[in-house]
Backbone as a chain_set.jsonl record, in Angstrom:
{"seq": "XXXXXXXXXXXXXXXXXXXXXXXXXXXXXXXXXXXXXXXXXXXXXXXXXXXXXXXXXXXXXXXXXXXXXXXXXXXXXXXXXXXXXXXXXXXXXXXXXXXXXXX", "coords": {"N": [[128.969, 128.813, 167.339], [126.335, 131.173, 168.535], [124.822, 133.627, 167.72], [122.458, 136.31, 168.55], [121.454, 139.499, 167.177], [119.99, 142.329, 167.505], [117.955, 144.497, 165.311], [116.271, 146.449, 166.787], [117.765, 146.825, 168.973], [120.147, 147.146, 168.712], [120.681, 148.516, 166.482], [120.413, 149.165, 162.823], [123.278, 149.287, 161.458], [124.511, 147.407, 163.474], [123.366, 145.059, 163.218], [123.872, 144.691, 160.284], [126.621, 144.527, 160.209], [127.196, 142.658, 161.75], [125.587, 140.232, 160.099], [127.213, 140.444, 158.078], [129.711, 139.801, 158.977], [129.102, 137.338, 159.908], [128.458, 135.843, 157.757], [131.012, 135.872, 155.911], [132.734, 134.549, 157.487], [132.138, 132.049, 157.042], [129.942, 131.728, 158.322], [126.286, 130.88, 158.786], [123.663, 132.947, 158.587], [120.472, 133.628, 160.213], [117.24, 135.042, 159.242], [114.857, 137.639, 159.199], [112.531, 137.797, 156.586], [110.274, 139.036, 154.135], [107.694, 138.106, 154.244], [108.443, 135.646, 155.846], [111.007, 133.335, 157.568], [114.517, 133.467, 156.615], [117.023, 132.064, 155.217], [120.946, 132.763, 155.387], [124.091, 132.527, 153.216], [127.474, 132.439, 152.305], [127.435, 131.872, 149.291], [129.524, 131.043, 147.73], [131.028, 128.978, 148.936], [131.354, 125.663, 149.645], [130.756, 124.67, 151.834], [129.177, 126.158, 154.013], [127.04, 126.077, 152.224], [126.739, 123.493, 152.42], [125.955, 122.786, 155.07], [123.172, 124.875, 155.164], [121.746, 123.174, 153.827], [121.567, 120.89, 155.358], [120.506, 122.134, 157.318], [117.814, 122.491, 156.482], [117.378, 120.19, 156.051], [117.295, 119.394, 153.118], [117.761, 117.871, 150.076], [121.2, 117.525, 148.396], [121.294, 117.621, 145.928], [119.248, 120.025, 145.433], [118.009, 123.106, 143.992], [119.092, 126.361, 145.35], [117.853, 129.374, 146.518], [119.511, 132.566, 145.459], [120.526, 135.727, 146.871], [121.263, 138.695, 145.857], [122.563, 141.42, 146.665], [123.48, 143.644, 145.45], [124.045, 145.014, 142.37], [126.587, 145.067, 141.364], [127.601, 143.359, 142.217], [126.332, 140.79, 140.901], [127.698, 140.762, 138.908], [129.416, 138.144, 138.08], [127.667, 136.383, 137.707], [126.011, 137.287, 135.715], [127.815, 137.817, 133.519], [127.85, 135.335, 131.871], [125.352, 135.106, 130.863], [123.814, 135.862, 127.716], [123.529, 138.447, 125.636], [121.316, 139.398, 125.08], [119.663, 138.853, 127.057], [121.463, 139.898, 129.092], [120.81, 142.313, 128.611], [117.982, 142.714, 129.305], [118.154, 142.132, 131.865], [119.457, 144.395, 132.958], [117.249, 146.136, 132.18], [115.698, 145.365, 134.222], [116.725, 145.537, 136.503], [118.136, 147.986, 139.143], [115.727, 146.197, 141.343], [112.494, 144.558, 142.267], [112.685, 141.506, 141.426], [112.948, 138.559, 140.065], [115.311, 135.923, 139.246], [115.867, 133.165, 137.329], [118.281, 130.707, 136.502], [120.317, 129.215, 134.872], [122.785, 127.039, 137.315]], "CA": [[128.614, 129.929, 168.181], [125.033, 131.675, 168.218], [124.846, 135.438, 168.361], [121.368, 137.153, 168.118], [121.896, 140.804, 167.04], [118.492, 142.569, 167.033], [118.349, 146.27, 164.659], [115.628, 147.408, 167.857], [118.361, 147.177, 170.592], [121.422, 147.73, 168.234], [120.9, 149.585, 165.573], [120.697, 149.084, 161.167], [124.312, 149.068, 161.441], [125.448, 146.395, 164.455], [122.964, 143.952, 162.704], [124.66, 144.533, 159.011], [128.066, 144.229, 160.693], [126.889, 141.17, 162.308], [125.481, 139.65, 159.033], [128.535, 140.855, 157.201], [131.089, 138.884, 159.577], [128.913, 135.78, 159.928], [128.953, 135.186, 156.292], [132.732, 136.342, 155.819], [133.48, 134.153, 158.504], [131.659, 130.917, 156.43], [128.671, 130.832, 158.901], [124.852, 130.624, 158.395], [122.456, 133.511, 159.242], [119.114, 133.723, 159.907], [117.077, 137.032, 159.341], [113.529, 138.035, 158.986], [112.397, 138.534, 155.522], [108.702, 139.816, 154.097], [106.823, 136.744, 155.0], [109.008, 134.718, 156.552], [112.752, 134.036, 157.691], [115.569, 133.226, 155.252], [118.789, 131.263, 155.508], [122.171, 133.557, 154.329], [125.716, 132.114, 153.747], [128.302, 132.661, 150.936], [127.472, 130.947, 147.679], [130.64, 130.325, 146.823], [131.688, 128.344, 150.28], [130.316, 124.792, 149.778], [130.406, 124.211, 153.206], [128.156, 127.443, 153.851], [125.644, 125.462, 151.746], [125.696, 122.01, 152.736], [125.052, 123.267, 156.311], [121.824, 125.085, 155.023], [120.941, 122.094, 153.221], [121.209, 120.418, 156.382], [119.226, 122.952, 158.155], [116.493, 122.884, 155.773], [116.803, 118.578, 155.133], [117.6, 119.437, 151.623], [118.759, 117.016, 149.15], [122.266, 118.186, 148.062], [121.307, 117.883, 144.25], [118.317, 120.735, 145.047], [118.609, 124.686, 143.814], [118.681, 127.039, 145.927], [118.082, 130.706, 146.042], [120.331, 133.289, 146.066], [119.866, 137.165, 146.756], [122.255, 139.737, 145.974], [121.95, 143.352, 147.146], [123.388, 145.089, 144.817], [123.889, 144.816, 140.74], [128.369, 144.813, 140.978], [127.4, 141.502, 143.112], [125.728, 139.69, 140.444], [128.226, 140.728, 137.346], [129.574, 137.097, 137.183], [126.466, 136.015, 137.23], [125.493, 137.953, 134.362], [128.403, 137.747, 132.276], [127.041, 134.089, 131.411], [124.285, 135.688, 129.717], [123.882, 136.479, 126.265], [123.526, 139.779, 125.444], [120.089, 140.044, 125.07], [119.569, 138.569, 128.295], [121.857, 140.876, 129.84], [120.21, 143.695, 128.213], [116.574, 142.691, 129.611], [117.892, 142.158, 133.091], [119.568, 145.671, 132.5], [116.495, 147.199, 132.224], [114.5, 145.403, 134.882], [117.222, 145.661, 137.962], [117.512, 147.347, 140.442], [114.228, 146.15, 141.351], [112.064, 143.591, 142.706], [113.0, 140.918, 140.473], [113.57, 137.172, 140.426], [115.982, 135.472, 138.005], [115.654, 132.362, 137.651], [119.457, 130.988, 135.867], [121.497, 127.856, 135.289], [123.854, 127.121, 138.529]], "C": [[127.343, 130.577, 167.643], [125.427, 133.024, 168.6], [123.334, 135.979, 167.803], [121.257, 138.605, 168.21], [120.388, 141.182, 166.559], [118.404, 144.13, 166.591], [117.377, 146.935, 166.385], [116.3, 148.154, 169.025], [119.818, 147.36, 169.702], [121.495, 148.273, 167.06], [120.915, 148.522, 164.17], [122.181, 148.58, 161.512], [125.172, 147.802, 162.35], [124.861, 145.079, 163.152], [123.368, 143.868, 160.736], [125.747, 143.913, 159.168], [128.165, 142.887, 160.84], [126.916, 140.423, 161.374], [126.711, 139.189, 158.302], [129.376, 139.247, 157.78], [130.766, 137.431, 159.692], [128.999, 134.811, 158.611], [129.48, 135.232, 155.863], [133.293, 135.439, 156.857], [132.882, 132.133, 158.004], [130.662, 130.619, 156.93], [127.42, 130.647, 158.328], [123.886, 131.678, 159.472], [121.446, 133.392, 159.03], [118.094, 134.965, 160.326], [115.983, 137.115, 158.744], [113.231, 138.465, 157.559], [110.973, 138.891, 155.395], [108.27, 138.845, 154.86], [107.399, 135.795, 155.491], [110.704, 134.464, 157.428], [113.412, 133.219, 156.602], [116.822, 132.879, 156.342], [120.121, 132.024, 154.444], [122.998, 132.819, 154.699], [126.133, 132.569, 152.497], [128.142, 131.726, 150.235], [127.991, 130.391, 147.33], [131.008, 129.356, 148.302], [130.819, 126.946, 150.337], [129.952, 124.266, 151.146], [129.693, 124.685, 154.086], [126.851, 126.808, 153.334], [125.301, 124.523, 152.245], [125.033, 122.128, 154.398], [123.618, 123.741, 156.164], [121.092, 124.025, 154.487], [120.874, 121.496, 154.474], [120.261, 120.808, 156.94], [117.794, 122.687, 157.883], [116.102, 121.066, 155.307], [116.795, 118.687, 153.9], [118.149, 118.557, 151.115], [119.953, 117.545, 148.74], [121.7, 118.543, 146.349], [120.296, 119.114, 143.962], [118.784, 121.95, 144.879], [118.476, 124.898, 144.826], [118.528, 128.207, 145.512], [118.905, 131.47, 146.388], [120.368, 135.182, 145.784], [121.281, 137.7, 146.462], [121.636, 141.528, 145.837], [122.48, 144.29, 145.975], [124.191, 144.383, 143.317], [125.358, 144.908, 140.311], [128.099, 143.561, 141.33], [126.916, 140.322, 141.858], [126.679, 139.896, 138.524], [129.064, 139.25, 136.932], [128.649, 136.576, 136.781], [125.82, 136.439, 135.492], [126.475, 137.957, 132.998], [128.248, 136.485, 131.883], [125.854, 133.766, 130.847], [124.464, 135.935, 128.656], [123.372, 137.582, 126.206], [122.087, 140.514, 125.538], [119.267, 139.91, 126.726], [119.938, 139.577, 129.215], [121.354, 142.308, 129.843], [118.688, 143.996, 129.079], [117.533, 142.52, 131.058], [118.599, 143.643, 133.633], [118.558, 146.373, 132.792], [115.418, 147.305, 133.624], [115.309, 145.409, 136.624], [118.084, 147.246, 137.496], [115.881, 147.376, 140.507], [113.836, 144.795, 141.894], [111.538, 141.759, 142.015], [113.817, 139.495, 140.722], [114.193, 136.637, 139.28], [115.746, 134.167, 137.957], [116.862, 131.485, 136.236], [119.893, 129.515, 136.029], [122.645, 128.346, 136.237], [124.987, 126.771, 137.93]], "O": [[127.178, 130.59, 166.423], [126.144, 133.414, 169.522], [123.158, 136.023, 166.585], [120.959, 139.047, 169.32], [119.74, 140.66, 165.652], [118.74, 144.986, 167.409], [117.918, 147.838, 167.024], [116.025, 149.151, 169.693], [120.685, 147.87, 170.412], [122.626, 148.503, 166.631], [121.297, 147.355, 164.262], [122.266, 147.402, 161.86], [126.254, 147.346, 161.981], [125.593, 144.406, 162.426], [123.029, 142.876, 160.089], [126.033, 142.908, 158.518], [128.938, 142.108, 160.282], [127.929, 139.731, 161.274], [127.112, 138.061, 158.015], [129.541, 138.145, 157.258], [131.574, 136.504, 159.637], [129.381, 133.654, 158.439], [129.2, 134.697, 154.79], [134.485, 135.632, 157.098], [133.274, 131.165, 158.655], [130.086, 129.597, 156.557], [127.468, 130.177, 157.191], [123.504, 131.442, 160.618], [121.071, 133.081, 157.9], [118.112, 135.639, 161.356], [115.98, 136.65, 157.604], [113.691, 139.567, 157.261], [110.359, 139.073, 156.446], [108.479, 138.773, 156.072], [106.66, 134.818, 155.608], [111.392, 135.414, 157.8], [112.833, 132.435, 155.85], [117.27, 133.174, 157.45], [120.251, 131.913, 153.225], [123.105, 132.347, 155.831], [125.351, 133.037, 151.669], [128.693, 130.656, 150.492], [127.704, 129.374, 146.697], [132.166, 129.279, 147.893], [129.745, 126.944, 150.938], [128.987, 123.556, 151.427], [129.393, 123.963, 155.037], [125.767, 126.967, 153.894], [124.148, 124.273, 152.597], [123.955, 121.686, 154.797], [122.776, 123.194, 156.876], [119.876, 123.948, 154.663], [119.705, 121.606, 154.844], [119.24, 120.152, 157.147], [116.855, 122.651, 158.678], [115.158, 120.65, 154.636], [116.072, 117.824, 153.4], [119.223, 118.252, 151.634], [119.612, 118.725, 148.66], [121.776, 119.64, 145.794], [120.178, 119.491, 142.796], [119.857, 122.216, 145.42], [117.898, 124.104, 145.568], [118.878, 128.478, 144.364], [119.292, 131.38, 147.553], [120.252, 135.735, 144.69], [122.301, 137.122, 146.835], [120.838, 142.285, 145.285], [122.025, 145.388, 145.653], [124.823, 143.327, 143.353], [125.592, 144.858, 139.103], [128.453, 142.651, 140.58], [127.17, 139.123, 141.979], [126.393, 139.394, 137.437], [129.381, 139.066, 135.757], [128.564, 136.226, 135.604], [125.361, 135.825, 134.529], [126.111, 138.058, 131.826], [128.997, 136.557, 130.908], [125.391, 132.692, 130.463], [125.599, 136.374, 128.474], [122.453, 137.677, 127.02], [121.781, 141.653, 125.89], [118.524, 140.709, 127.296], [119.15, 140.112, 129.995], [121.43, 143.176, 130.712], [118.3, 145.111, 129.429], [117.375, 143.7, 131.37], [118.257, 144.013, 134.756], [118.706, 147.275, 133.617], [114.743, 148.234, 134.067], [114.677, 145.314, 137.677], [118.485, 147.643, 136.402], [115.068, 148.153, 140.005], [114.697, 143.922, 142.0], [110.492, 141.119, 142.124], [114.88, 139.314, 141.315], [113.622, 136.871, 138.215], [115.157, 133.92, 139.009], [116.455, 131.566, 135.077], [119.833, 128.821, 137.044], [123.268, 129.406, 136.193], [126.036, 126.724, 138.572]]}, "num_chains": 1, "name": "protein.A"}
């Protein structure tokens, strides 16, 4: 199923909601970022991924990226850090900041 939810004609909030449920629901959004558009699904849902890999003709064995909004979101992530690690990304989120991490 396709749904195009646009913030101009429904608001910040329909098009969060929207987001929310399509990637709670295992799908694949797609959503305007600075320079370009971006592919969202749940991380953890491999079937969420291999679809974007599809999308995108990806090899399965390639990284991808993955955003998280907010700094409770990325504490497993981070507890797989060493301390000092955790300390420096500590200081430099929130913020506009790329990690770049064994998967």
């Amino acid at each position: 199923m396709t749904e195009v939810v646009s913030v101009e004609e429904g608001g910040v909030d329909a098009a969060r909601i929207a987001l929310e449920e399509c990637i709670w629901d295992g799908g694949v959004a797609i959503f305007p970022a600075d320079t370009l558009y971006g592919l969202a699904c749940d991380p953890l849902s491999g079937v969420a991924v291999e679809r974007i890999h599809r999308i995108k003709g990806r090899d399965e064995g390639r990284s991808s990226a993955v955003m998280y909004f907010s700094a409770l979101a990325m504490r497993e992530l981070l507890a797989g850090l060493g301390a000092r690690a955790r300390e420096a990304v500590g200081a430099l989120l929130p913020g506009p900041v790329t990690l770049v991490v064994a998967n």
